[in-house]
Structures are given as structure tokens and as C-alpha cells.
Amino acid sequence: MHTYLTNYLLHLADTALILSQRNSEWCGHGPILEQDIAITNISLDLLGQSRNFYQYAATLVGPDTTEDALAYLRTEREYKNHLLAEQPNGDWAQTVLRQFFFSAYQYLLYEKLQSGPDEQLAAIAAKALKEVTYHLRWSSEWVIRLGDGTEESHQRMLKAIDELWRYTGEFFMAADYEKEMAVDMASLKAAWMKKLIAVFEEATLPIPENTFMQTGGKTGIHTEYLGFILAEMQYLQRTYPGAAW
Amino acid sequence: MLEQDLEKIFQNKIDNEIKIEPKDWMPDAYRKTNIRQISQHAHSEVVGMLPEGNWISRAPSLKRKAILIAKVQDEGGHGLYLYSSAETLGIGRDEMINDLHIGKAKYSSIFNYPSLSWADMGAIGWLVDGAAILNQVMLCRTSYGPYARAMVRICKEESFHQRQGFESLLVLSRGTDEQKAMCQDAINRWWWPSLMMFGPKDSESTNSDQSMKWKIKRKTNDELRQQFIDMIAEQIKVLGMTLPDDKLKWNEKTNHYDFGEINWDEFWNVVKGNGPCNKQRLVAKNKAHDEGEWVRAAAKVYAAKKLNRQKEKAA
């Protein structure tokens, strides 16, 4: 009876977890210590959000399921994260742009979810919204700084846009479980574009015109990157089945 | 005022437990020793992020992953306060970082050992942070004010890390046979390097006497090392594991544990750059710094543009 809600929660959890996993790769390797700490902090926030969603999903799946079973024992084809989240970090431009695309979407989505009919989901979204507000501000500032910084940083932003734009359409193509959840994709998309245009204009970056969008992540058809992410992330749970950590 | 009078006032303050502050007169050697020590300490925090960061992507549960990320992030924060403390002595962060990157400045040799299994995260927390804390608790009372105050804050977080490390090993020690073996193996590998963290024996230590007189240090290397051994030799019993030293034995006469000889050849080799990971650590820090060059340059240019626009607006 809760299938669509469970799937929706897994989708939210998987996306937050995979983006957290990607961002955490910067830890110790950031361009300057303050920003190393900032991106690691965003990674930690996203991980916390994913845990809240997994824990809620686990209660719906059944008494034997845990957050770790859902994160560590599902395969590539069962993961429902956005394709954007699993894309490689690339350079700092690509990382901050990925974060901006995602945080702008997540901000608008959580705003809706916090007043939605499911109390538990609304509470998780409301709590996360405070964090996402910061992620959005931080990533917007970086997009502007790099877009309007040096010639090199501008060029790198253009390359990042070229790399990542095609994964943004998936935000607004509803999977079956999102249709059941009655998420209003059209209004989300309009608000997201508005935010994007405002930030890109200040960043002196062009709004991409190509409209072909990749999709599949939400229904388990991923890019080739996800398998490697999971292989690394899940290795201890897979090597020592049933062990407690 | 004559230099010898200034020096007298300075030493009087120290003897009377009054902190030395950035604008106070201080002997050059005091300034230099503090710069060296605080910047080394900052570098250790930042390089220390690498062996632990190494396991973030592979942490075995979401809870452990969250704890580890938070911990490594704390270490970065400690690096920041410490760089700021050192800056009050008149050196810039860029210069300190450059000294690290070219291999001129040292950092704690412990981070030149590899983190090879998940249990190493527990062992580092328990043993490495445990050893660091003894030194750091002492430093909360060090004579240079900004350093002492930074340490108070750092100590609170470090003691939390040590408890987390111990707790993580406790779970392994009560787990499957493979987990127990992983736990013992990590303890075996980290034990001796942890003892080396306190530095050479007092009889071999060149900086000790003056540092004690200036109350930069308040306990000797050997005193701190003994305190650590006495503490860990008891805690290991709770884990049901052993320490890899067959000479480790309670001595009723001294009221301390006796212990075996530390491999000082290994210690000096790692200090000189021949540890298992000296090269990788510096390569990683240099790579991050070099690849971040364009980011820092862009941020600077943008900040200048923004300031100009504000000025134009105001005019």
C-alpha cells in the first residue's frame, strides 16, 4: 500500500547519499582549507538527510529492514538517484555547478514537501530546508564568482555547463512514484529556471539552449559511474555479510 | 628598555603564569619556537585528514560514515584555528603552507603510516588522538595565549574523537572473528608509531629544556609517553585485545608500566622522509593546492571586481 511512498523516499535518500558520497571525495583535497571544510559539511548534511529518508522508508518496508540494508545492499538497478548526483566531481567548477543545479531544485522541492500531506516527510523536509538554504547560497555564490572571475574560471564554468546541463531535465520528468505523490513538476521547473536565470546572469554565463535531456536514474537506469560508487561504498557490508559495525 | 630587562619582564610573566600575548615583547627564539610548533601542529591536523579521509567512501554503515566525515572536518577546523594562532606571531598562512609543500616544515610522522583497514579508523581515534590529547591537554596551559586558547577548544573535540575511536573498536572486538582479527591487526600496526608521537627520549631531545623553561611545554616527552602507556595498557583490557609488546608489564615499584624498546631507527627514518606514505602525503597536498590555484585566483579577481563596482555605485 505504501509502495509509491517507499519508492519516493528511496529516490530522495539515494540522491542525497550519492551526492554526499561524491562531495566527500573532496575531503582533504579542496582548493583551500575553508572550502574543503564547506564541501565536506555539505556532504555531511546530505548524508544526514539520506539517513532520515532511509530510516523512514525502512519502517514502511518492514521490521527487518534498516537504513544500512537499504543503502548498502541494493544494487545499481535498484538505486533511484538522479543521474546528476553520480556524475564525477571533475574540477571545482563542475562540483559547484552540480551542487547549484541540485540545491536550487532541492530547495524548491523541500519547500513543497514541508507542507505536504505526509507528516513525517514534511518534518524531514522542513529540517533539511535550513541546510539546503545554505547549500544554495554557497553554490550560487561560487557559480557567480567563477563565472565572473577570470577568463580561465569562466571557460571552466562553460565546460561544466556543457558537461552537466543534460542531466538537469530529469528533475522534472516524473517517475511513476512521483506522479502518485502528485509533485507539481511544472511549477517546480518554472521556479527552478527563474533561479537559474538570475544566478547565471549575474555570473555572466549563457543560459544553455540545447534541450535534449538524459534520463533513467529515477527508475534505475544509470550512467556507468554508479556501479563503481556502489562497489566502493558497499564493499565492507558485502564482504562481511551480517556483521555489525 | 634594555633587552635584558625586557627578557626579565618576559620570564617573570611566564613564571607567574601570565600568558604572553601577540603584542608583548618576546625573545626571537620564543617566537620562532612557537611558530615552528604551532604551524607543525596545524600541518599535522591538515595532513591527518588524508589517512582518515581515505575511508570515508568505504565506511561500513551510514552512522560510521557520518561520524568519520564529522571527525575529519573537525581536523580541518583545528588546522584553521592553529594557522590563525601562528599568524598572530607574524607569519602568513601562505608561507606556512608553502613550507609544508616543499618539505621544509614537518608534521606529525604518524600520518606517514597508511590506513589499511576499517579498524584503522578506530585505532587512529583511540591511539593517535589519545596520544595527541595528552600533549594537547598540556598545551591548554602553554605560555603563548592564542595557542593555549585554541587548544582548549581543540581538546574538547579531540577527546570526543578518542571516545568514538574506542567505541568503534569495541564493536569490532565483540564482532565476528574477522572483525576481531582486523581490530587486533590495527592495534598492532598503530601502537609503536603512537608511542613515537611523543618524540625522542628526553636524553635525546634538543628543544626540551628551553621549552620547559618558557612553559611552551610543561611535561617532558618521556613523562607524557609513560602517562599514555599507563592509560592504554588498562583500556586495552576492556577491548580484550593485546598490545604488541611482550615487555609490557605493571611495575609495582615505579607504579607505572614497563615497556619495550622503541625502534628509534624507524622513527628517524620516517622523520627524514622514508615512511611508507611521506611521499604520497606531500604529493596529495601539492596536487590539491596546485589544482586549486585557478580557483583561488578567480575568487580574488571576483572580490576585486565586486569591490570596484560597490565603489563606483557609491561615487
Coordinates of C-alpha atoms in Angstrom, one line a residue:
Chain A
M1 CA 0.0 0.0 0.0
H2 CA 2.9 2.3 0.7
T3 CA 4.9 1.2 -2.4
Y4 CA 4.9 4.6 -4.1
L5 CA 5.8 6.4 -0.9
T6 CA 8.6 3.9 -0.2
N7 CA 10.0 4.3 -3.7
Y8 CA 9.8 8.1 -3.5
L9 CA 11.6 8.1 -0.1
L10 CA 14.3 5.8 -1.6
H11 CA 14.6 8.1 -4.5
L12 CA 15.2 11.1 -2.2
A13 CA 17.5 9.1 0.0
D14 CA 19.6 7.7 -2.8
T15 CA 20.1 11.1 -4.5
A16 CA 21.2 12.7 -1.2
L17 CA 23.5 9.8 -0.4
I18 CA 25.2 9.6 -3.8
L19 CA 25.8 13.3 -3.9
S20 CA 27.1 13.2 -0.4
Q21 CA 29.5 10.4 -1.4
R22 CA 30.7 12.4 -4.4
N23 CA 31.2 15.6 -2.4
S24 CA 33.1 13.8 0.3
E25 CA 35.8 12.8 -2.2
W26 CA 37.0 16.4 -1.9
C27 CA 37.7 16.0 1.8
G28 CA 41.4 16.8 2.3
H29 CA 41.8 17.8 -1.3
G30 CA 39.9 21.1 -1.6
P31 CA 41.3 24.2 -3.2
I32 CA 41.6 26.0 0.1
L33 CA 41.0 24.8 3.7
E34 CA 37.8 26.8 4.3
Q35 CA 36.2 25.4 1.2
D36 CA 37.4 21.9 1.9
I37 CA 35.5 22.2 5.2
A38 CA 32.5 23.7 3.4
I39 CA 32.1 21.0 0.8
T40 CA 32.7 18.3 3.4
N41 CA 30.0 19.9 5.6
I42 CA 27.5 19.8 2.7
S43 CA 28.4 16.2 2.2
L44 CA 27.6 15.6 5.9
D45 CA 24.3 17.4 5.6
L46 CA 23.2 15.4 2.6
L47 CA 24.2 12.2 4.4
G48 CA 22.1 13.2 7.3
Q49 CA 19.1 13.8 5.0
S50 CA 19.5 10.5 3.3
R51 CA 19.6 8.7 6.7
N52 CA 16.3 10.4 7.7
F53 CA 14.7 9.2 4.4
Y54 CA 16.1 5.7 4.6
Q55 CA 15.0 5.3 8.3
Y56 CA 11.5 6.3 7.4
A57 CA 11.5 4.0 4.3
A58 CA 12.8 1.2 6.5
T59 CA 9.7 1.5 8.8
L60 CA 7.5 1.1 5.7
V61 CA 9.4 -1.8 4.2
G62 CA 9.2 -4.0 7.4
P63 CA 10.7 -4.8 10.7
D64 CA 13.8 -6.5 9.4
T65 CA 14.9 -3.6 7.2
T66 CA 17.4 -0.9 8.3
E67 CA 18.8 2.2 6.9
D68 CA 22.0 0.3 6.2
A69 CA 20.3 -2.6 4.4
L70 CA 18.7 0.0 2.1
A71 CA 21.9 1.9 1.4
Y72 CA 24.4 -1.0 1.3
L73 CA 22.5 -4.0 0.0
R74 CA 20.6 -2.6 -3.0
T75 CA 22.2 -2.8 -6.5
E76 CA 22.7 -0.3 -9.3
R77 CA 19.4 -1.2 -10.9
E78 CA 17.6 -0.7 -7.6
Y79 CA 19.1 2.8 -6.9
K80 CA 16.8 5.6 -7.8
N81 CA 19.1 8.7 -7.6
H82 CA 19.2 11.4 -10.2
L83 CA 21.9 10.9 -12.8
L84 CA 23.3 14.3 -11.9
A85 CA 24.2 13.2 -8.4
E86 CA 26.5 10.4 -9.6
Q87 CA 28.5 12.5 -12.2
P88 CA 32.2 12.8 -11.3
N89 CA 33.4 15.8 -9.4
G90 CA 35.6 17.0 -12.3
D91 CA 37.1 20.3 -11.3
W92 CA 35.8 22.8 -8.7
A93 CA 33.7 24.4 -11.4
Q94 CA 31.9 21.2 -12.1
T95 CA 31.4 20.4 -8.5
V96 CA 29.9 23.7 -7.6
L97 CA 27.7 23.8 -10.6
R98 CA 26.4 20.3 -9.9
Q99 CA 25.7 21.5 -6.3
F100 CA 24.0 24.6 -7.6
F101 CA 21.7 22.8 -10.1
F102 CA 20.8 20.3 -7.4
S103 CA 20.4 22.6 -4.4
A104 CA 18.2 25.0 -6.4
Y105 CA 16.0 22.1 -7.2
Q106 CA 16.1 20.6 -3.7
Y107 CA 15.3 23.9 -2.1
L108 CA 12.1 24.3 -4.2
L109 CA 11.1 20.7 -3.7
Y110 CA 11.6 20.6 0.1
E111 CA 9.6 23.8 0.3
K112 CA 6.7 22.0 -1.2
L113 CA 7.3 18.8 0.8
Q114 CA 7.3 20.6 4.1
S115 CA 3.7 21.5 3.7
G116 CA 2.7 18.2 2.1
P117 CA 0.2 15.7 3.5
D118 CA 2.7 13.1 4.8
E119 CA 3.7 14.5 8.3
Q120 CA 6.9 12.5 8.6
L121 CA 8.1 13.5 5.2
A122 CA 7.1 17.1 5.8
A123 CA 9.1 17.2 9.0
I124 CA 12.2 15.8 7.4
A125 CA 12.0 18.3 4.6
A126 CA 11.4 21.2 7.0
K127 CA 14.5 20.3 8.9
A128 CA 16.6 19.8 5.8
L129 CA 15.5 23.0 4.2
K130 CA 17.6 25.0 6.7
E131 CA 20.7 23.2 5.4
V132 CA 19.7 23.4 1.8
T133 CA 19.2 27.2 2.1
Y134 CA 22.9 27.4 2.9
H135 CA 23.9 24.9 0.2
L136 CA 22.0 27.0 -2.3
R137 CA 23.6 30.3 -1.2
W138 CA 27.1 28.8 -1.1
S139 CA 26.8 27.2 -4.5
S140 CA 25.2 30.2 -6.1
E141 CA 28.0 32.4 -4.8
W142 CA 30.6 30.1 -6.3
V143 CA 28.8 29.9 -9.7
I144 CA 28.8 33.7 -9.8
R145 CA 32.4 34.0 -8.6
L146 CA 33.8 31.6 -11.1
G147 CA 31.5 32.8 -14.0
D148 CA 32.5 36.4 -13.4
G149 CA 36.0 35.7 -12.1
T150 CA 38.9 35.2 -14.5
E151 CA 38.9 34.1 -18.2
E152 CA 40.0 30.7 -17.1
S153 CA 37.3 30.2 -14.5
H154 CA 34.7 31.5 -16.9
Q155 CA 35.9 28.9 -19.5
R156 CA 35.8 26.2 -16.9
M157 CA 32.2 27.1 -16.0
L158 CA 31.2 26.9 -19.7
K159 CA 32.7 23.4 -19.9
A160 CA 31.0 22.4 -16.7
I161 CA 27.6 23.6 -18.1
D162 CA 28.3 21.6 -21.2
E163 CA 29.0 18.5 -19.1
L164 CA 26.1 18.7 -16.7
W165 CA 23.2 20.6 -18.3
R166 CA 21.9 17.4 -19.9
Y167 CA 21.3 15.8 -16.5
T168 CA 19.1 18.6 -15.2
G169 CA 15.9 17.7 -17.2
E170 CA 15.5 14.6 -15.2
F171 CA 14.4 16.7 -12.2
F172 CA 11.2 17.5 -13.9
M173 CA 10.3 14.2 -15.7
A174 CA 8.1 12.5 -13.2
A175 CA 8.7 8.8 -12.4
D176 CA 5.6 6.8 -11.6
Y177 CA 6.0 7.1 -7.9
E178 CA 6.4 10.9 -8.3
K179 CA 3.1 11.0 -10.2
E180 CA 1.5 9.1 -7.3
M181 CA 3.0 11.6 -4.9
A182 CA 1.4 14.4 -7.0
V183 CA 4.6 16.5 -7.1
D184 CA 3.8 19.6 -9.2
M185 CA 6.7 19.3 -11.7
A186 CA 5.6 22.2 -14.0
S187 CA 5.7 24.8 -11.2
L188 CA 9.0 23.4 -9.9
K189 CA 10.5 23.7 -13.3
A190 CA 9.4 27.3 -13.8
A191 CA 10.7 28.3 -10.4
W192 CA 14.0 26.5 -10.9
M193 CA 14.5 28.2 -14.3
K194 CA 13.9 31.6 -12.7
K195 CA 16.5 31.0 -10.1
L196 CA 18.9 29.7 -12.7
I197 CA 18.5 32.7 -15.0
A198 CA 19.1 35.1 -12.1
V199 CA 22.3 33.4 -11.0
F200 CA 23.6 32.8 -14.5
E201 CA 23.0 36.4 -15.5
E202 CA 25.0 37.6 -12.5
A203 CA 27.6 35.1 -13.3
T204 CA 27.7 36.3 -16.9
L205 CA 27.0 32.8 -18.1
P206 CA 24.8 31.9 -21.0
I207 CA 21.5 30.0 -20.5
P208 CA 22.0 26.7 -22.3
E209 CA 19.8 26.3 -25.4
N210 CA 20.1 22.6 -26.1
T211 CA 17.1 20.8 -24.7
F212 CA 18.0 17.1 -25.1
M213 CA 18.0 15.6 -21.6
Q214 CA 19.3 12.3 -20.3
T215 CA 17.0 10.4 -18.0
G216 CA 16.8 7.0 -16.3
G217 CA 18.3 7.4 -12.9
K218 CA 15.0 7.6 -11.1
T219 CA 14.0 4.2 -12.5
G220 CA 17.3 2.5 -12.0
I221 CA 19.0 3.1 -15.4
H222 CA 22.2 4.8 -14.5
T223 CA 25.4 6.1 -16.1
E224 CA 28.3 3.8 -15.8
Y225 CA 29.6 5.7 -12.8
L226 CA 27.1 4.5 -10.3
G227 CA 28.4 0.9 -10.3
F228 CA 31.8 2.0 -9.2
I229 CA 30.4 4.3 -6.5
L230 CA 28.4 1.4 -5.0
A231 CA 31.2 -1.1 -5.3
E232 CA 33.4 1.1 -3.2
M233 CA 30.7 2.2 -0.8
Q234 CA 29.2 -1.2 -0.2
Y235 CA 32.4 -3.3 -0.1
L236 CA 32.6 -3.9 3.7
Q237 CA 28.9 -4.8 4.0
R238 CA 29.2 -7.1 1.0
T239 CA 32.5 -8.7 2.2
Y240 CA 31.3 -9.5 5.7
P241 CA 27.6 -10.2 5.5
G242 CA 25.6 -9.7 8.6
A243 CA 28.5 -8.1 10.6
A244 CA 27.6 -5.2 12.9
W245 CA 29.8 -2.1 12.8
Chain B
M1 CA 64.5 49.5 27.7
L2 CA 67.4 47.1 27.6
E3 CA 66.9 43.8 26.0
Q4 CA 67.9 42.0 29.2
D5 CA 65.2 44.0 31.1
L6 CA 62.6 43.0 28.6
E7 CA 63.7 39.5 28.9
K8 CA 63.4 39.6 32.6
I9 CA 59.8 41.0 32.4
F10 CA 59.0 38.3 29.9
Q11 CA 60.4 35.5 32.1
N12 CA 58.6 37.0 35.1
K13 CA 55.3 36.8 33.3
I14 CA 55.9 33.2 32.5
D15 CA 57.0 32.3 36.0
N16 CA 53.8 34.0 37.3
E17 CA 51.6 32.1 34.8
I18 CA 50.7 35.3 32.9
K19 CA 50.1 34.5 29.2
I20 CA 52.3 36.0 26.6
E21 CA 50.1 37.9 24.0
P22 CA 50.9 38.8 20.4
K23 CA 51.8 42.4 21.1
D24 CA 54.1 41.6 24.1
W25 CA 57.8 41.7 23.7
M26 CA 59.2 38.2 23.4
P27 CA 62.6 36.8 22.6
D28 CA 63.1 35.9 18.9
A29 CA 63.8 32.3 19.8
Y30 CA 60.5 32.1 21.7
R31 CA 58.6 33.5 18.7
K32 CA 60.4 31.1 16.3
T33 CA 59.8 28.1 18.5
N34 CA 56.1 28.9 18.8
I35 CA 55.8 29.5 15.0
R36 CA 57.5 26.2 14.4
Q37 CA 55.5 24.3 16.9
I38 CA 52.1 25.8 16.1
S39 CA 52.5 25.6 12.3
Q40 CA 53.7 21.9 12.6
H41 CA 50.6 21.3 14.7
A42 CA 48.4 22.9 12.1
H43 CA 50.1 20.9 9.3
S44 CA 49.5 17.7 11.3
E45 CA 45.8 18.4 11.5
V46 CA 45.6 19.0 7.8
V47 CA 47.8 16.1 6.7
G48 CA 46.0 13.9 9.2
M49 CA 42.8 14.4 7.2
L50 CA 44.3 12.2 4.4
P51 CA 44.6 8.8 6.1
E52 CA 41.2 9.1 7.6
G53 CA 39.6 10.7 4.6
N54 CA 40.8 7.6 2.8
W55 CA 38.0 5.6 4.4
I56 CA 35.0 8.0 4.1
S57 CA 33.8 6.5 0.9
R58 CA 34.1 2.9 2.3
A59 CA 32.7 3.4 5.8
P60 CA 30.7 0.3 6.7
S61 CA 27.5 2.0 7.9
L62 CA 25.8 5.3 7.4
K63 CA 26.3 6.2 11.1
R64 CA 30.0 5.4 10.9
K65 CA 30.3 7.4 7.7
A66 CA 28.7 10.4 9.4
I67 CA 30.9 10.2 12.4
L68 CA 34.0 9.9 10.2
I69 CA 33.1 12.8 8.0
A70 CA 32.4 15.0 11.0
K71 CA 35.7 14.0 12.6
V72 CA 37.8 14.7 9.5
Q73 CA 36.0 18.0 9.1
D74 CA 36.8 18.8 12.8
E75 CA 40.5 18.2 12.0
G76 CA 40.3 20.7 9.2
G77 CA 38.8 23.2 11.6
H78 CA 41.6 22.6 14.0
G79 CA 44.0 23.4 11.2
L80 CA 42.3 26.7 10.7
Y81 CA 42.4 27.8 14.3
L82 CA 46.1 26.8 14.6
Y83 CA 47.1 28.6 11.4
S84 CA 45.3 31.7 12.8
S85 CA 47.2 31.3 16.1
A86 CA 50.5 31.1 14.3
E87 CA 49.6 34.2 12.2
T88 CA 49.5 36.2 15.4
L89 CA 53.2 35.7 15.6
G90 CA 53.8 37.5 12.3
I91 CA 53.9 34.7 9.7
G92 CA 51.3 34.3 6.9
R93 CA 49.4 31.2 6.1
D94 CA 50.7 31.1 2.5
E95 CA 54.2 31.0 3.8
M96 CA 53.5 28.2 6.3
I97 CA 51.7 26.1 3.7
N98 CA 54.4 26.7 1.2
D99 CA 56.9 25.4 3.8
L100 CA 54.8 22.3 4.2
H101 CA 54.5 21.7 0.5
I102 CA 58.2 22.0 -0.3
G103 CA 59.0 19.6 2.6
K104 CA 60.7 22.2 4.8
A105 CA 58.1 22.2 7.6
K106 CA 57.4 19.0 9.4
Y107 CA 54.1 17.5 10.5
S108 CA 53.4 14.6 12.9
S109 CA 55.1 11.5 11.4
I110 CA 52.2 9.3 12.5
F111 CA 50.4 10.4 9.4
N112 CA 53.0 8.9 7.2
Y113 CA 51.7 5.5 8.0
P114 CA 49.0 4.1 5.8
S115 CA 45.4 3.4 6.9
L116 CA 44.8 -0.1 5.6
S117 CA 41.6 -1.4 7.1
W118 CA 38.4 0.0 8.6
A119 CA 39.7 -0.9 12.0
D120 CA 42.4 1.7 11.5
M121 CA 39.8 4.4 11.9
G122 CA 39.1 3.2 15.4
A123 CA 42.8 2.7 16.2
I124 CA 43.7 6.2 14.9
G125 CA 40.9 7.7 17.1
W126 CA 41.8 5.7 20.1
L127 CA 45.6 5.6 20.0
V128 CA 46.7 8.6 17.8
D129 CA 44.1 11.0 19.1
G130 CA 44.7 9.6 22.5
A131 CA 48.4 10.3 22.3
A132 CA 47.7 13.7 20.8
I133 CA 45.3 14.7 23.6
L134 CA 47.9 14.2 26.4
N135 CA 50.1 16.6 24.6
Q136 CA 47.2 19.0 23.9
V137 CA 45.8 19.0 27.4
M138 CA 49.3 20.1 28.5
L139 CA 49.2 22.8 25.8
C140 CA 45.9 24.3 27.1
R141 CA 48.3 25.8 29.7
T142 CA 51.1 26.7 27.3
S143 CA 52.5 30.2 27.9
Y144 CA 51.5 31.7 24.5
G145 CA 48.0 32.9 24.9
P146 CA 46.5 32.4 21.4
Y147 CA 47.9 28.9 21.2
A148 CA 46.6 28.0 24.7
R149 CA 43.1 29.2 23.8
A150 CA 43.0 27.4 20.5
M151 CA 44.0 24.2 22.4
V152 CA 41.1 24.5 24.8
R153 CA 38.6 24.3 22.0
I154 CA 40.5 21.6 20.1
C155 CA 40.8 19.4 23.2
K156 CA 37.0 19.2 23.7
E157 CA 36.6 17.8 20.1
E158 CA 39.7 15.6 20.3
S159 CA 38.5 13.8 23.5
F160 CA 35.2 13.1 21.8
H161 CA 37.2 11.6 18.8
Q162 CA 39.1 9.4 21.1
R163 CA 35.9 8.0 22.7
Q164 CA 34.4 7.5 19.3
G165 CA 37.6 5.6 18.2
F166 CA 37.5 3.4 21.2
E167 CA 33.8 2.7 20.8
S168 CA 34.3 1.8 17.2
L169 CA 37.0 -0.7 18.2
L170 CA 34.8 -2.1 21.0
V171 CA 32.2 -3.0 18.4
L172 CA 34.8 -4.8 16.3
S173 CA 36.2 -6.5 19.4
R174 CA 32.8 -8.0 20.1
G175 CA 32.1 -8.8 16.4
T176 CA 32.9 -11.7 14.1
D177 CA 36.3 -13.5 14.1
E178 CA 37.3 -11.4 11.1
Q179 CA 36.4 -8.2 12.8
K180 CA 38.4 -9.2 15.9
A181 CA 41.4 -10.0 13.7
M182 CA 41.0 -6.7 11.9
C183 CA 40.9 -4.9 15.3
Q184 CA 44.0 -6.6 16.7
D185 CA 45.9 -6.0 13.4
A186 CA 45.2 -2.3 13.5
I187 CA 46.3 -2.1 17.2
N188 CA 49.5 -3.9 16.3
R189 CA 50.3 -1.6 13.5
W190 CA 49.4 1.7 15.3
W191 CA 50.8 1.0 18.7
W192 CA 54.5 1.7 18.2
P193 CA 54.1 4.7 15.9
S194 CA 51.7 6.2 18.5
L195 CA 54.5 5.9 21.2
M196 CA 56.8 7.7 18.8
M197 CA 54.4 10.6 18.6
F198 CA 55.8 11.9 21.9
G199 CA 59.1 12.5 20.2
P200 CA 62.7 11.3 21.1
K201 CA 63.7 10.3 24.6
D202 CA 64.3 13.2 26.9
S203 CA 68.0 12.5 26.8
E204 CA 68.0 12.9 23.0
S205 CA 65.6 15.8 22.7
T206 CA 67.2 19.1 21.7
N207 CA 64.3 21.5 22.2
S208 CA 63.1 20.3 25.6
D209 CA 65.0 22.3 28.2
Q210 CA 64.3 25.8 26.8
S211 CA 60.7 24.9 26.0
M212 CA 60.2 23.8 29.6
K213 CA 61.7 27.0 30.9
W214 CA 59.4 29.1 28.7
K215 CA 56.5 26.8 29.6
I216 CA 55.8 26.1 26.0
K217 CA 55.9 22.5 27.2
R218 CA 55.1 21.6 30.7
K219 CA 55.9 17.9 30.7
T220 CA 58.7 16.0 29.0
N221 CA 58.4 13.6 26.1
D222 CA 59.1 10.6 28.4
E223 CA 56.6 11.7 31.1
L224 CA 53.8 12.1 28.5
R225 CA 54.7 8.8 26.9
Q226 CA 54.6 7.0 30.2
Q227 CA 51.2 8.5 31.0
F228 CA 49.9 7.3 27.7
I229 CA 51.2 3.8 28.1
D230 CA 49.7 3.6 31.6
M231 CA 46.4 4.7 30.3
I232 CA 46.2 2.5 27.2
A233 CA 47.5 -0.6 29.0
E234 CA 44.4 -0.5 31.1
Q235 CA 41.9 0.4 28.4
I236 CA 43.1 -2.5 26.2
K237 CA 41.8 -4.9 28.8
V238 CA 38.2 -3.7 28.1
L239 CA 38.7 -4.5 24.4
G240 CA 40.1 -8.0 25.2
M241 CA 42.9 -7.3 22.8
T242 CA 46.7 -7.2 23.4
L243 CA 49.4 -4.6 22.8
P244 CA 52.3 -5.9 20.7
D245 CA 54.9 -5.6 23.4
D246 CA 56.0 -8.6 25.4
K247 CA 57.9 -6.5 27.8
L248 CA 54.8 -4.5 28.8
K249 CA 54.3 -5.2 32.5
W250 CA 53.0 -3.4 35.6
N251 CA 55.8 -2.4 37.9
E252 CA 54.8 -2.0 41.5
K253 CA 57.9 -0.2 42.5
T254 CA 57.5 2.6 39.9
N255 CA 53.7 2.5 39.8
H256 CA 54.0 2.5 36.1
Y257 CA 54.0 0.0 33.2
D258 CA 57.4 -1.0 32.0
F259 CA 57.6 -1.3 28.2
G260 CA 59.9 -2.5 25.5
E261 CA 62.4 -0.5 23.4
I262 CA 61.0 1.8 20.7
N263 CA 62.5 1.3 17.3
W264 CA 64.3 4.7 17.0
D265 CA 65.8 3.8 13.6
E266 CA 62.3 3.6 12.3
F267 CA 61.3 6.9 14.0
W268 CA 64.3 8.8 12.5
N269 CA 63.7 7.2 9.1
V270 CA 60.1 8.4 9.0
V271 CA 61.1 11.8 10.2
K272 CA 63.6 12.0 7.4
G273 CA 61.0 11.2 4.8
N274 CA 61.3 7.4 4.4
G275 CA 58.0 6.5 6.0
P276 CA 55.5 4.4 4.0
C277 CA 53.4 7.4 2.9
N278 CA 55.7 10.6 3.2
K279 CA 55.8 10.9 -0.5
Q280 CA 52.1 10.3 -1.1
R281 CA 51.0 12.8 1.6
L282 CA 53.0 15.6 0.1
V283 CA 52.0 14.7 -3.4
A284 CA 48.4 14.8 -2.4
K285 CA 48.7 18.2 -0.6
N286 CA 50.7 19.7 -3.5
K287 CA 48.2 18.4 -6.1
A288 CA 45.2 19.8 -4.2
H289 CA 47.0 23.2 -3.9
D290 CA 48.2 23.4 -7.5
E291 CA 44.8 22.3 -8.9
G292 CA 43.1 24.9 -6.6
E293 CA 45.3 27.7 -7.9
W294 CA 42.9 28.9 -10.6
V295 CA 40.0 28.8 -8.1
R296 CA 41.8 31.0 -5.6
A297 CA 42.9 33.3 -8.4
A298 CA 39.3 33.6 -9.7
A299 CA 38.0 34.3 -6.2
K300 CA 40.5 37.1 -5.7
V301 CA 39.7 38.7 -9.1
Y302 CA 36.0 38.5 -8.4
A303 CA 36.3 40.0 -5.0
A304 CA 38.2 42.9 -6.5
K305 CA 35.6 43.4 -9.2
K306 CA 32.8 43.4 -6.7
L307 CA 34.6 46.0 -4.5
N308 CA 35.2 48.2 -7.5
R309 CA 31.5 48.0 -8.5
Q310 CA 30.5 49.0 -5.0
K311 CA 32.9 51.9 -5.1
E312 CA 31.5 53.0 -8.4
K313 CA 28.0 52.8 -7.1
A314 CA 28.9 54.8 -4.1
A315 CA 30.6 57.5 -6.1

